[in-house]
Amino acid sequence: MTSNKGFYTIRWLDEGVSMLDQRLLPEKEVYNVYDNYQGVAEAIRSMVIRGAPAIGVAAAMGAALSAEAIRTSSYDEFSAQMQVAFEALASTRPTAVNLFWAIERMRGLLSELEGGEIDDIRAALVAEALAIYAEDIEINRKMGNFGASLLNDGDTVLTHCNAGALATAGYGTALGVIRAAFESGKRISVLADETRPFLQGARLTAWELHKDGIPVTVITDNMAGSIMAKGEIQKIVVGADRIAANGDVANKIGTFSVAVLAWRHDIPFYVAAPLSTIDLSLSDGTMIPIEERSADEVTHIGDRRIVPDGVPVRNPAFDVTPNSLVTAIITEKGIAKAPYSKSLSRLFGD
Ligand code: MRU
């Protein structure tokens, strides 16, 4: 299924799982093919593929590769080897709950099929990974349609990081909302925060919106406040890596600062995320594990060192925006508003 203009984020091919190497964008468009789950796990860890929903799809496909490779007719042996793959995939990145959601879905299917023929189980696991992929695109389109109603003709929308086609199987969450509004004929312009240190906004959001012909301007992260103060930003839409039961939102580092600025300037701050990003098992955002990434991402830009050798740096990859700063959460089941402990759990009940 093609969902993005002239590129894909991830795809299941006869040779293995193919992924656009996002570390190389925008300079080079290179697709890497992985034929084993270890390769997929490393691709997730090293951010060849990134973004919460895309990581979930990749993990499901990695598990499917593992199922295809296991040669045994014993269910117990098959299951034991699958658990090793699940653990390896789960150990890649801690914050995006979609990773664990997808692995649990694959694990649940495996245990449901206990006692069946191994060939059938293998085929069912591959089909499940492909279903997770296809559903993700469909979910993003639904979310886009709900969210588009919140954007007005002529709005300039600020977004942080990349919550687009590149962060999902296709179409995107936050950028899906922007795409849907744009496709419906509204004149929308986007301001993309560059998103230090990994530069997902400058490299990825700008790349995919520009390909789609959606007007996008890149700003450095520290410009957002002054542009808001000038009244040049009407809405903010971001994605999420994990949302706690009370509506606290973990997303790319810097999102919290954007939310505080939005509150200061009375600008609506929307979060677009599928139900698979909502973790009702965590009562609030303090319980969300925050990934710490390598110092190199901060000490260097590309190959160039920008911090003196020997000076320590910090690199938490995500922050938590308290629910009080979130105007609404856009999902595939509708738009949730405060009090989120009620509105989010209601979405799961439907
Ligand atoms: O470290 P990344 O690039 O995986 O972080 C991605 C984000 O923070 C996105 O905003 C989030 O995963 C939502 S993607 C639809």
PDB file of N, CA and C in Angstrom, residues 225-287:
ATOM      1  N   GLY A 225       8.908  31.296  21.020  1.00  0.00           N
ATOM      2  CA  GLY A 225       8.283  32.252  21.941  1.00  0.00           C
ATOM      3  C   GLY A 225       8.095  33.610  21.307  1.00  0.00           C
ATOM      4  N   SER A 226       9.122  34.091  20.642  1.00  0.00           N
ATOM      5  CA  SER A 226       8.998  35.449  20.109  1.00  0.00           C
ATOM      6  C   SER A 226       8.014  35.482  18.941  1.00  0.00           C
ATOM      7  N   ILE A 227       7.940  34.391  18.189  1.00  0.00           N
ATOM      8  CA  ILE A 227       6.976  34.364  17.065  1.00  0.00           C
ATOM      9  C   ILE A 227       5.548  34.264  17.613  1.00  0.00           C
ATOM     10  N   MET A 228       5.372  33.529  18.702  1.00  0.00           N
ATOM     11  CA  MET A 228       4.040  33.489  19.338  1.00  0.00           C
ATOM     12  C   MET A 228       3.661  34.878  19.848  1.00  0.00           C
ATOM     13  N   ALA A 229       4.629  35.557  20.463  1.00  0.00           N
ATOM     14  CA  ALA A 229       4.340  36.881  21.030  1.00  0.00           C
ATOM     15  C   ALA A 229       3.904  37.871  19.949  1.00  0.00           C
ATOM     16  N   LYS A 230       4.366  37.650  18.734  1.00  0.00           N
ATOM     17  CA  LYS A 230       3.972  38.542  17.628  1.00  0.00           C
ATOM     18  C   LYS A 230       2.601  38.181  17.076  1.00  0.00           C
ATOM     19  N   GLY A 231       1.988  37.118  17.612  1.00  0.00           N
ATOM     20  CA  GLY A 231       0.646  36.727  17.152  1.00  0.00           C
ATOM     21  C   GLY A 231       0.661  35.989  15.824  1.00  0.00           C
ATOM     22  N   GLU A 232       1.814  35.374  15.505  1.00  0.00           N
ATOM     23  CA  GLU A 232       1.923  34.738  14.183  1.00  0.00           C
ATOM     24  C   GLU A 232       1.643  33.239  14.204  1.00  0.00           C
ATOM     25  N   ILE A 233       1.278  32.708  15.367  1.00  0.00           N
ATOM     26  CA  ILE A 233       0.967  31.261  15.447  1.00  0.00           C
ATOM     27  C   ILE A 233      -0.439  31.124  16.022  1.00  0.00           C
ATOM     28  N   GLN A 234      -1.307  30.432  15.282  1.00  0.00           N
ATOM     29  CA  GLN A 234      -2.706  30.302  15.751  1.00  0.00           C
ATOM     30  C   GLN A 234      -2.945  28.992  16.498  1.00  0.00           C
ATOM     31  N   LYS A 235      -2.239  27.920  16.114  1.00  0.00           N
ATOM     32  CA  LYS A 235      -2.476  26.613  16.741  1.00  0.00           C
ATOM     33  C   LYS A 235      -1.148  25.879  16.879  1.00  0.00           C
ATOM     34  N   ILE A 236      -1.119  24.958  17.835  1.00  0.00           N
ATOM     35  CA  ILE A 236       0.029  24.048  17.946  1.00  0.00           C
ATOM     36  C   ILE A 236      -0.519  22.624  17.897  1.00  0.00           C
ATOM     37  N   VAL A 237       0.099  21.789  17.077  1.00  0.00           N
ATOM     38  CA  VAL A 237      -0.291  20.371  17.033  1.00  0.00           C
ATOM     39  C   VAL A 237       0.989  19.540  17.105  1.00  0.00           C
ATOM     40  N   VAL A 238       1.037  18.643  18.087  1.00  0.00           N
ATOM     41  CA  VAL A 238       2.201  17.759  18.237  1.00  0.00           C
ATOM     42  C   VAL A 238       1.710  16.321  18.369  1.00  0.00           C
ATOM     43  N   GLY A 239       2.648  15.383  18.284  1.00  0.00           N
ATOM     44  CA  GLY A 239       2.340  13.970  18.512  1.00  0.00           C
ATOM     45  C   GLY A 239       2.631  13.598  19.944  1.00  0.00           C
ATOM     46  N   ALA A 240       2.675  12.297  20.224  1.00  0.00           N
ATOM     47  CA  ALA A 240       2.989  11.829  21.577  1.00  0.00           C
ATOM     48  C   ALA A 240       3.648  10.461  21.510  1.00  0.00           C
ATOM     49  N   ASP A 241       4.471  10.195  22.501  1.00  0.00           N
ATOM     50  CA  ASP A 241       5.094   8.866  22.635  1.00  0.00           C
ATOM     51  C   ASP A 241       4.380   8.020  23.668  1.00  0.00           C
ATOM     52  N   ARG A 242       3.812   8.681  24.668  1.00  0.00           N
ATOM     53  CA  ARG A 242       3.008   7.955  25.659  1.00  0.00           C
ATOM     54  C   ARG A 242       2.153   8.981  26.399  1.00  0.00           C
ATOM     55  N   ILE A 243       0.890   8.640  26.564  1.00  0.00           N
ATOM     56  CA  ILE A 243      -0.026   9.526  27.294  1.00  0.00           C
ATOM     57  C   ILE A 243      -0.534   8.749  28.500  1.00  0.00           C
ATOM     58  N   ALA A 244      -0.354   9.318  29.688  1.00  0.00           N
ATOM     59  CA  ALA A 244      -0.811   8.648  30.914  1.00  0.00           C
ATOM     60  C   ALA A 244      -2.331   8.783  31.041  1.00  0.00           C
ATOM     61  N   ALA A 245      -2.900   8.010  31.972  1.00  0.00           N
ATOM     62  CA  ALA A 245      -4.362   7.972  32.136  1.00  0.00           C
ATOM     63  C   ALA A 245      -4.946   9.352  32.449  1.00  0.00           C
ATOM     64  N   ASN A 246      -4.150  10.222  33.076  1.00  0.00           N
ATOM     65  CA  ASN A 246      -4.672  11.558  33.427  1.00  0.00           C
ATOM     66  C   ASN A 246      -4.438  12.590  32.332  1.00  0.00           C
ATOM     67  N   GLY A 247      -3.901  12.145  31.163  1.00  0.00           N
ATOM     68  CA  GLY A 247      -3.705  13.069  30.041  1.00  0.00           C
ATOM     69  C   GLY A 247      -2.351  13.755  30.018  1.00  0.00           C
ATOM     70  N   ASP A 248      -1.449  13.441  30.949  1.00  0.00           N
ATOM     71  CA  ASP A 248      -0.079  13.962  30.842  1.00  0.00           C
ATOM     72  C   ASP A 248       0.563  13.326  29.606  1.00  0.00           C
ATOM     73  N   VAL A 249       1.314  14.142  28.854  1.00  0.00           N
ATOM     74  CA  VAL A 249       1.792  13.699  27.535  1.00  0.00           C
ATOM     75  C   VAL A 249       3.321  13.682  27.466  1.00  0.00           C
ATOM     76  N   ALA A 250       3.897  12.498  27.223  1.00  0.00           N
ATOM     77  CA  ALA A 250       5.341  12.442  26.938  1.00  0.00           C
ATOM     78  C   ALA A 250       5.528  12.577  25.437  1.00  0.00           C
ATOM     79  N   ASN A 251       6.363  13.504  25.060  1.00  0.00           N
ATOM     80  CA  ASN A 251       6.704  13.684  23.635  1.00  0.00           C
ATOM     81  C   ASN A 251       8.139  14.202  23.567  1.00  0.00           C
ATOM     82  N   LYS A 252       8.617  14.420  22.359  1.00  0.00           N
ATOM     83  CA  LYS A 252       9.999  14.836  22.134  1.00  0.00           C
ATOM     84  C   LYS A 252      10.412  15.985  23.051  1.00  0.00           C
ATOM     85  N   ILE A 253      11.623  15.928  23.554  1.00  0.00           N
ATOM     86  CA  ILE A 253      12.155  16.964  24.431  1.00  0.00           C
ATOM     87  C   ILE A 253      11.943  18.353  23.767  1.00  0.00           C
ATOM     88  N   GLY A 254      11.437  19.257  24.572  1.00  0.00           N
ATOM     89  CA  GLY A 254      11.130  20.597  24.046  1.00  0.00           C
ATOM     90  C   GLY A 254       9.639  20.824  23.889  1.00  0.00           C
ATOM     91  N   THR A 255       8.862  19.744  23.885  1.00  0.00           N
ATOM     92  CA  THR A 255       7.406  19.895  23.739  1.00  0.00           C
ATOM     93  C   THR A 255       6.824  20.645  24.932  1.00  0.00           C
ATOM     94  N   PHE A 256       7.328  20.324  26.126  1.00  0.00           N
ATOM     95  CA  PHE A 256       6.847  20.988  27.346  1.00  0.00           C
ATOM     96  C   PHE A 256       7.053  22.505  27.253  1.00  0.00           C
ATOM     97  N   SER A 257       8.239  22.907  26.777  1.00  0.00           N
ATOM     98  CA  SER A 257       8.513  24.355  26.662  1.00  0.00           C
ATOM     99  C   SER A 257       7.532  25.000  25.688  1.00  0.00           C
ATOM    100  N   VAL A 258       7.239  24.305  24.593  1.00  0.00           N
ATOM    101  CA  VAL A 258       6.278  24.843  23.612  1.00  0.00           C
ATOM    102  C   VAL A 258       4.906  24.992  24.273  1.00  0.00           C
ATOM    103  N   ALA A 259       4.532  23.996  25.091  1.00  0.00           N
ATOM    104  CA  ALA A 259       3.209  24.035  25.735  1.00  0.00           C
ATOM    105  C   ALA A 259       3.107  25.199  26.719  1.00  0.00           C
ATOM    106  N   VAL A 260       4.185  25.458  27.453  1.00  0.00           N
ATOM    107  CA  VAL A 260       4.174  26.586  28.399  1.00  0.00           C
ATOM    108  C   VAL A 260       4.043  27.903  27.627  1.00  0.00           C
ATOM    109  N   LEU A 261       4.789  28.012  26.541  1.00  0.00           N
ATOM    110  CA  LEU A 261       4.698  29.226  25.715  1.00  0.00           C
ATOM    111  C   LEU A 261       3.298  29.389  25.142  1.00  0.00           C
ATOM    112  N   ALA A 262       2.690  28.277  24.740  1.00  0.00           N
ATOM    113  CA  ALA A 262       1.334  28.324  24.166  1.00  0.00           C
ATOM    114  C   ALA A 262       0.354  28.841  25.216  1.00  0.00           C
ATOM    115  N   TRP A 263       0.487  28.337  26.440  1.00  0.00           N
ATOM    116  CA  TRP A 263      -0.378  28.768  27.551  1.00  0.00           C
ATOM    117  C   TRP A 263      -0.208  30.272  27.802  1.00  0.00           C
ATOM    118  N   ARG A 264       1.058  30.725  27.803  1.00  0.00           N
ATOM    119  CA  ARG A 264       1.370  32.138  28.052  1.00  0.00           C
ATOM    120  C   ARG A 264       0.724  33.052  27.009  1.00  0.00           C
ATOM    121  N   HIS A 265       0.622  32.522  25.779  1.00  0.00           N
ATOM    122  CA  HIS A 265       0.094  33.355  24.680  1.00  0.00           C
ATOM    123  C   HIS A 265      -1.323  32.963  24.282  1.00  0.00           C
ATOM    124  N   ASP A 266      -1.935  32.093  25.106  1.00  0.00           N
ATOM    125  CA  ASP A 266      -3.324  31.718  24.871  1.00  0.00           C
ATOM    126  C   ASP A 266      -3.544  31.084  23.482  1.00  0.00           C
ATOM    127  N   ILE A 267      -2.645  30.189  23.129  1.00  0.00           N
ATOM    128  CA  ILE A 267      -2.738  29.504  21.825  1.00  0.00           C
ATOM    129  C   ILE A 267      -3.148  28.046  22.094  1.00  0.00           C
ATOM    130  N   PRO A 268      -4.155  27.523  21.391  1.00  0.00           N
ATOM    131  CA  PRO A 268      -4.540  26.123  21.626  1.00  0.00           C
ATOM    132  C   PRO A 268      -3.387  25.157  21.361  1.00  0.00           C
ATOM    133  N   PHE A 269      -3.210  24.210  22.287  1.00  0.00           N
ATOM    134  CA  PHE A 269      -2.122  23.222  22.194  1.00  0.00           C
ATOM    135  C   PHE A 269      -2.763  21.842  22.073  1.00  0.00           C
ATOM    136  N   TYR A 270      -2.710  21.280  20.854  1.00  0.00           N
ATOM    137  CA  TYR A 270      -3.362  19.990  20.596  1.00  0.00           C
ATOM    138  C   TYR A 270      -2.331  18.865  20.485  1.00  0.00           C
ATOM    139  N   VAL A 271      -2.725  17.693  20.961  1.00  0.00           N
ATOM    140  CA  VAL A 271      -1.894  16.493  20.829  1.00  0.00           C
ATOM    141  C   VAL A 271      -2.686  15.494  19.984  1.00  0.00           C
ATOM    142  N   ALA A 272      -2.052  14.972  18.930  1.00  0.00           N
ATOM    143  CA  ALA A 272      -2.715  13.963  18.084  1.00  0.00           C
ATOM    144  C   ALA A 272      -2.017  12.631  18.302  1.00  0.00           C
ATOM    145  N   ALA A 273      -2.775  11.636  18.723  1.00  0.00           N
ATOM    146  CA  ALA A 273      -2.155  10.330  18.996  1.00  0.00           C
ATOM    147  C   ALA A 273      -3.211   9.225  18.941  1.00  0.00           C
ATOM    148  N   PRO A 274      -2.821   8.048  18.447  1.00  0.00           N
ATOM    149  CA  PRO A 274      -3.769   6.923  18.415  1.00  0.00           C
ATOM    150  C   PRO A 274      -3.969   6.339  19.813  1.00  0.00           C
ATOM    151  N   LEU A 275      -5.010   5.543  19.977  1.00  0.00           N
ATOM    152  CA  LEU A 275      -5.252   4.928  21.301  1.00  0.00           C
ATOM    153  C   LEU A 275      -4.066   4.070  21.733  1.00  0.00           C
ATOM    154  N   SER A 276      -3.310   3.527  20.753  1.00  0.00           N
ATOM    155  CA  SER A 276      -2.158   2.677  21.105  1.00  0.00           C
ATOM    156  C   SER A 276      -1.046   3.473  21.786  1.00  0.00           C
ATOM    157  N   THR A 277      -1.158   4.799  21.821  1.00  0.00           N
ATOM    158  CA  THR A 277      -0.162   5.636  22.511  1.00  0.00           C
ATOM    159  C   THR A 277      -0.628   5.957  23.937  1.00  0.00           C
ATOM    160  N   ILE A 278      -1.882   5.640  24.242  1.00  0.00           N
ATOM    161  CA  ILE A 278      -2.414   5.969  25.571  1.00  0.00           C
ATOM    162  C   ILE A 278      -2.195   4.781  26.497  1.00  0.00           C
ATOM    163  N   ASP A 279      -1.548   5.038  27.621  1.00  0.00           N
ATOM    164  CA  ASP A 279      -1.192   3.969  28.561  1.00  0.00           C
ATOM    165  C   ASP A 279      -2.004   4.157  29.842  1.00  0.00           C
ATOM    166  N   LEU A 280      -3.162   3.516  29.878  1.00  0.00           N
ATOM    167  CA  LEU A 280      -4.049   3.703  31.039  1.00  0.00           C
ATOM    168  C   LEU A 280      -3.483   3.042  32.298  1.00  0.00           C
ATOM    169  N   SER A 281      -2.419   2.232  32.139  1.00  0.00           N
ATOM    170  CA  SER A 281      -1.841   1.587  33.319  1.00  0.00           C
ATOM    171  C   SER A 281      -0.997   2.577  34.141  1.00  0.00           C
ATOM    172  N   LEU A 282      -0.677   3.719  33.575  1.00  0.00           N
ATOM    173  CA  LEU A 282       0.112   4.725  34.318  1.00  0.00           C
ATOM    174  C   LEU A 282      -0.806   5.876  34.708  1.00  0.00           C
ATOM    175  N   SER A 283      -0.889   6.143  36.012  1.00  0.00           N
ATOM    176  CA  SER A 283      -1.861   7.147  36.449  1.00  0.00           C
ATOM    177  C   SER A 283      -1.473   8.558  36.032  1.00  0.00           C
ATOM    178  N   ASP A 284      -0.162   8.847  36.007  1.00  0.00           N
ATOM    179  CA  ASP A 284       0.249  10.192  35.575  1.00  0.00           C
ATOM    180  C   ASP A 284       1.629  10.157  34.929  1.00  0.00           C
ATOM    181  N   GLY A 285       2.016  11.304  34.388  1.00  0.00           N
ATOM    182  CA  GLY A 285       3.229  11.384  33.574  1.00  0.00           C
ATOM    183  C   GLY A 285       4.526  11.128  34.313  1.00  0.00           C
ATOM    184  N   THR A 286       4.527  11.257  35.654  1.00  0.00           N
ATOM    185  CA  THR A 286       5.785  11.018  36.378  1.00  0.00           C
ATOM    186  C   THR A 286       6.198   9.550  36.256  1.00  0.00           C
ATOM    187  N   MET A 287       5.265   8.685  35.890  1.00  0.00           N
ATOM    188  CA  MET A 287       5.573   7.253  35.810  1.00  0.00           C
ATOM    189  C   MET A 287       6.093   6.843  34.422  1.00  0.00           C
TER     190      MET A 287
END
